[in-house]
Protein backbone atom coordinates (compact mmCIF):
# COMPACT_ATOMS: atom_id res chain seq x y z
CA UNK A 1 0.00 0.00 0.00
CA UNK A 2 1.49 3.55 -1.04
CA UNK A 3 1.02 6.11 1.74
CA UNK A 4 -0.28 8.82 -0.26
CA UNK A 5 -2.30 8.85 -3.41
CA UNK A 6 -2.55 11.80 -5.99
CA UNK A 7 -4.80 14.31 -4.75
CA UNK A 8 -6.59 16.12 -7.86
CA UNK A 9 -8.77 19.43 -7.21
CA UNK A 10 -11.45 20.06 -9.86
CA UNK A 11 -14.31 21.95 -9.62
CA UNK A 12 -17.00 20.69 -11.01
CA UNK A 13 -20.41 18.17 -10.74
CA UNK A 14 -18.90 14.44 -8.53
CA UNK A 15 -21.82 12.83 -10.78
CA UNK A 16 -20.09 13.35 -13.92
CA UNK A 17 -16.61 11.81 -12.34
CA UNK A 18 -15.21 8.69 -14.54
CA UNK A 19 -13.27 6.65 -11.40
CA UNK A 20 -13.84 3.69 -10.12
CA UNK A 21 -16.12 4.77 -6.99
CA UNK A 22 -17.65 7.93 -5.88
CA UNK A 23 -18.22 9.09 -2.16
CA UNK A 24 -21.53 9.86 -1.14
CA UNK A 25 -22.04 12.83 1.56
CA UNK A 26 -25.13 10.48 2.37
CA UNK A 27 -27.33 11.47 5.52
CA UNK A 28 -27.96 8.07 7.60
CA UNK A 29 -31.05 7.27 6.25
CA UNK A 30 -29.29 6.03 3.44
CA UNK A 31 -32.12 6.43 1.23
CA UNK A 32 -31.05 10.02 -0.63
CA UNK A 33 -31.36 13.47 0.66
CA UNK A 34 -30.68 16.76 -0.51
CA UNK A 35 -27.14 18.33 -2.24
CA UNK A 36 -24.31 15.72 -3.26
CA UNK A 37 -26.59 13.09 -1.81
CA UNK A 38 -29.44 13.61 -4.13
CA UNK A 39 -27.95 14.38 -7.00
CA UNK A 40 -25.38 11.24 -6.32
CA UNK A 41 -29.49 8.95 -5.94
CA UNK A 42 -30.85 10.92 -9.43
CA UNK A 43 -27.85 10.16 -11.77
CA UNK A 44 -27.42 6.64 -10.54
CA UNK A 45 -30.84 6.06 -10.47
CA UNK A 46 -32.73 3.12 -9.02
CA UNK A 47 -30.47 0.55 -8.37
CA UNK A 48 -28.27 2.80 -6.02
CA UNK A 49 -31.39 3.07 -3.96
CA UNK A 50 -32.58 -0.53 -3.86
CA UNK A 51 -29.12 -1.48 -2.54
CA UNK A 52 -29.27 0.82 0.13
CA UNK A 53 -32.76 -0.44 1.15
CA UNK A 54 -31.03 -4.07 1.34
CA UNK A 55 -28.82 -1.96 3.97
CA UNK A 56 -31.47 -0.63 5.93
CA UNK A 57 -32.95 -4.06 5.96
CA UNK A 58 -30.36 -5.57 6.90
CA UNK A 59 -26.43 -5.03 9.47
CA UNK A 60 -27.75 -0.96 8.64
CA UNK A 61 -32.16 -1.50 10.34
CA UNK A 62 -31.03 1.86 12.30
CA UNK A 63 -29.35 3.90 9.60
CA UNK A 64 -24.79 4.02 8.81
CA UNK A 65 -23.27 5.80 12.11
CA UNK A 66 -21.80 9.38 11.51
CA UNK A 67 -17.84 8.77 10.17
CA UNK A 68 -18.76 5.26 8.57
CA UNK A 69 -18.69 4.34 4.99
CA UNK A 70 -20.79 1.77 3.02
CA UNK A 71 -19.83 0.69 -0.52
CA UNK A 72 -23.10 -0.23 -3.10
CA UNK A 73 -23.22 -0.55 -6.93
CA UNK A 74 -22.86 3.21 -8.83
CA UNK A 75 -26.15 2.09 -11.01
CA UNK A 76 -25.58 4.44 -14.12
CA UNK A 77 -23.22 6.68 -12.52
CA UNK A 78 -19.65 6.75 -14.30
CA UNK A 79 -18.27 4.59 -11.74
CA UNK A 80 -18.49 1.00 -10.60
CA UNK A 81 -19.22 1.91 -6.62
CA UNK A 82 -20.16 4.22 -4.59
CA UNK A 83 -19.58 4.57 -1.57
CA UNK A 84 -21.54 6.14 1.44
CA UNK A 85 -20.51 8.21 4.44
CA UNK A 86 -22.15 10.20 6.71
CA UNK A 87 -20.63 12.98 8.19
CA UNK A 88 -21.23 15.08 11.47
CA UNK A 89 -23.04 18.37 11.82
CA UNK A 90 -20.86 21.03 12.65
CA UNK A 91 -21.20 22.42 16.31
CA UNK A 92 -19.75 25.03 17.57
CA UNK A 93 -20.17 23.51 21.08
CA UNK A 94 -18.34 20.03 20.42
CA UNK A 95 -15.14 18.77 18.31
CA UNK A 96 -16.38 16.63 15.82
CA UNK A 97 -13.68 16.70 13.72
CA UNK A 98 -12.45 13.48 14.71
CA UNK A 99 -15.72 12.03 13.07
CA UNK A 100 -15.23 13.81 9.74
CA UNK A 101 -11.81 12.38 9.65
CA UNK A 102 -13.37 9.19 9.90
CA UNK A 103 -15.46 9.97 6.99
CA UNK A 104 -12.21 9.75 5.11
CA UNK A 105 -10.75 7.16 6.39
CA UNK A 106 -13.47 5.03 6.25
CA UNK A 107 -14.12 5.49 2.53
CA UNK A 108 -10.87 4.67 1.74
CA UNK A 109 -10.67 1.59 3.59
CA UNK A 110 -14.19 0.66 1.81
CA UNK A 111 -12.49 1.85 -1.36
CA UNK A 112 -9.57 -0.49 -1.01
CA UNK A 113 -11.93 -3.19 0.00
CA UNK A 114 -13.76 -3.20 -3.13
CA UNK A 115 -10.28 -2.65 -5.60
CA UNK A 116 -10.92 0.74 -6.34
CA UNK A 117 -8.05 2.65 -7.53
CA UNK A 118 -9.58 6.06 -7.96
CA UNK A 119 -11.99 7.63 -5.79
CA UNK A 120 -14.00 11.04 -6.48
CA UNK A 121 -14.76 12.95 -2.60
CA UNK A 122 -16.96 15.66 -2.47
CA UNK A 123 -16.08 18.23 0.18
CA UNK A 124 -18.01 16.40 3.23
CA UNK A 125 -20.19 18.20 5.85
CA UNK A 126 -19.18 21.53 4.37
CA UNK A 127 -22.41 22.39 2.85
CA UNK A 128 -26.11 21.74 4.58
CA UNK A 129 -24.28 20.40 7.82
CA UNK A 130 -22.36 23.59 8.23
CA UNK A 131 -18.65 22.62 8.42
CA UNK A 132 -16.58 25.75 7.50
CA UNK A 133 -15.10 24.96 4.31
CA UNK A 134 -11.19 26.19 5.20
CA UNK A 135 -11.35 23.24 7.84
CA UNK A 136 -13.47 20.95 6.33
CA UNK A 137 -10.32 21.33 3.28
CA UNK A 138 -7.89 20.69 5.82
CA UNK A 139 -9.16 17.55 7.35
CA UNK A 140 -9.57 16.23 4.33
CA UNK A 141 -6.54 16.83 3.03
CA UNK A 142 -4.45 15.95 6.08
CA UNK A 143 -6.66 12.59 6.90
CA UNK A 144 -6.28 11.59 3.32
CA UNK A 145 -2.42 12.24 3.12
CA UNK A 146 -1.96 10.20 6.28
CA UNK A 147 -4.44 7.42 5.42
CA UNK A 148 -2.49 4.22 4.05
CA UNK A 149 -4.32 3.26 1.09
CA UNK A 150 -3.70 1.39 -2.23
CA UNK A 151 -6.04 3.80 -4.46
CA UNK A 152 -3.86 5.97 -6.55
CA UNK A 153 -5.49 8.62 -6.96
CA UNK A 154 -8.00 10.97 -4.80
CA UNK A 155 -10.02 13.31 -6.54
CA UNK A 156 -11.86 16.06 -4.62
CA UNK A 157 -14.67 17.15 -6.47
CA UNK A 158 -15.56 21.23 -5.62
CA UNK A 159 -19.21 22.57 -6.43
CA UNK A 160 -17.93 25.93 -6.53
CA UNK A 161 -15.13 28.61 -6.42
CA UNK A 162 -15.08 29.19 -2.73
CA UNK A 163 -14.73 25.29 -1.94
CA UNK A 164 -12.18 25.08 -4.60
CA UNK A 165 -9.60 27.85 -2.92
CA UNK A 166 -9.91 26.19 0.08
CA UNK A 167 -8.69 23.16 -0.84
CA UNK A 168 -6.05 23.92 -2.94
CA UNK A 169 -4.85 25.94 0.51
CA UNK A 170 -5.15 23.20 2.36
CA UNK A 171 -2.69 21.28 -0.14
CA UNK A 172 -0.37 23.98 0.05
């Protein structure tokens, strides 16, 4: 296992990533949501959701725990996986950043559990759950970089301009 894959920045829509899986910022439900989540459930269409409905019925009856990761087929998504992690809400009040660290981790270990040898993140918890992007970037960044892993290359996907800069700080 290499210790650190290529990390690509590109702004731009994770559904129309060619790799081999794609992270979900999935809410625990499992069963679609709003943002990345949604559009992740529209372009992959049905099957995505039927597998995660054999989760829920199954090891997953109370939804995936926060910092977790779950792989299931990428339906018609460019991709042959992808794979689901839910991270925390942001609070002001309590360190979570531990569990959106996980949310990395995790999917990489699912990643390298399926074969997967490049793997498209979205910038997790930064939008509807609040993170603040600058240290959502640098967890992400810094978990990924120290995460053993045999995929080759990491790809973080950026919705927008503001996301983008961040990251590309946080890679220095």
């Amino acid at each position: 296992m290499s210790t650190e894959p290529d990390l690509v920045l590109v702004r731009g829509d994770i559904t129309e990533q060619r790799v081999d899986a794609i992270v979900n910022a999935a809410n625990s439900s499992l069963l679609g949501g709003g943002g990345v989540d949604g559009a992740i459930h529209r372009r992959g269409g049905p099957a995505v959701l039927e597998e995660c409905r054999k989760l829920r019925a199954g090891h997953y009856g109370r939804g995936l725990p926060t910092g977790r990761a779950v792989a299931t087929t990428a339906g018609r998504l460019d991709a042959q996986w992808v794979i689901h992690t839910v991270g925390p809400v942001w609070s002001r009040e309590e360190d979570r950043s531990e569990q959106l660290a996980s949310c990395y981790r995790e999917s990489l270990r699912v990643a390298d559990e399926q074969g997967a040898r490049t793997v498209a993140f979205p910038a997790i918890s930064t939008g509807i759950y609040g993170w603040p992007i600058d240290d959502g970037a640098r967890i992400a960044i810094g978990t990924v970089r120290a995460t053993a892993t045999a995929v080759e290359e990491v790809r973080f996907v950026l919705f927008d301009a503001t996301a983008y800069a961040a990251f590309e700080s946080a890679l220095g």
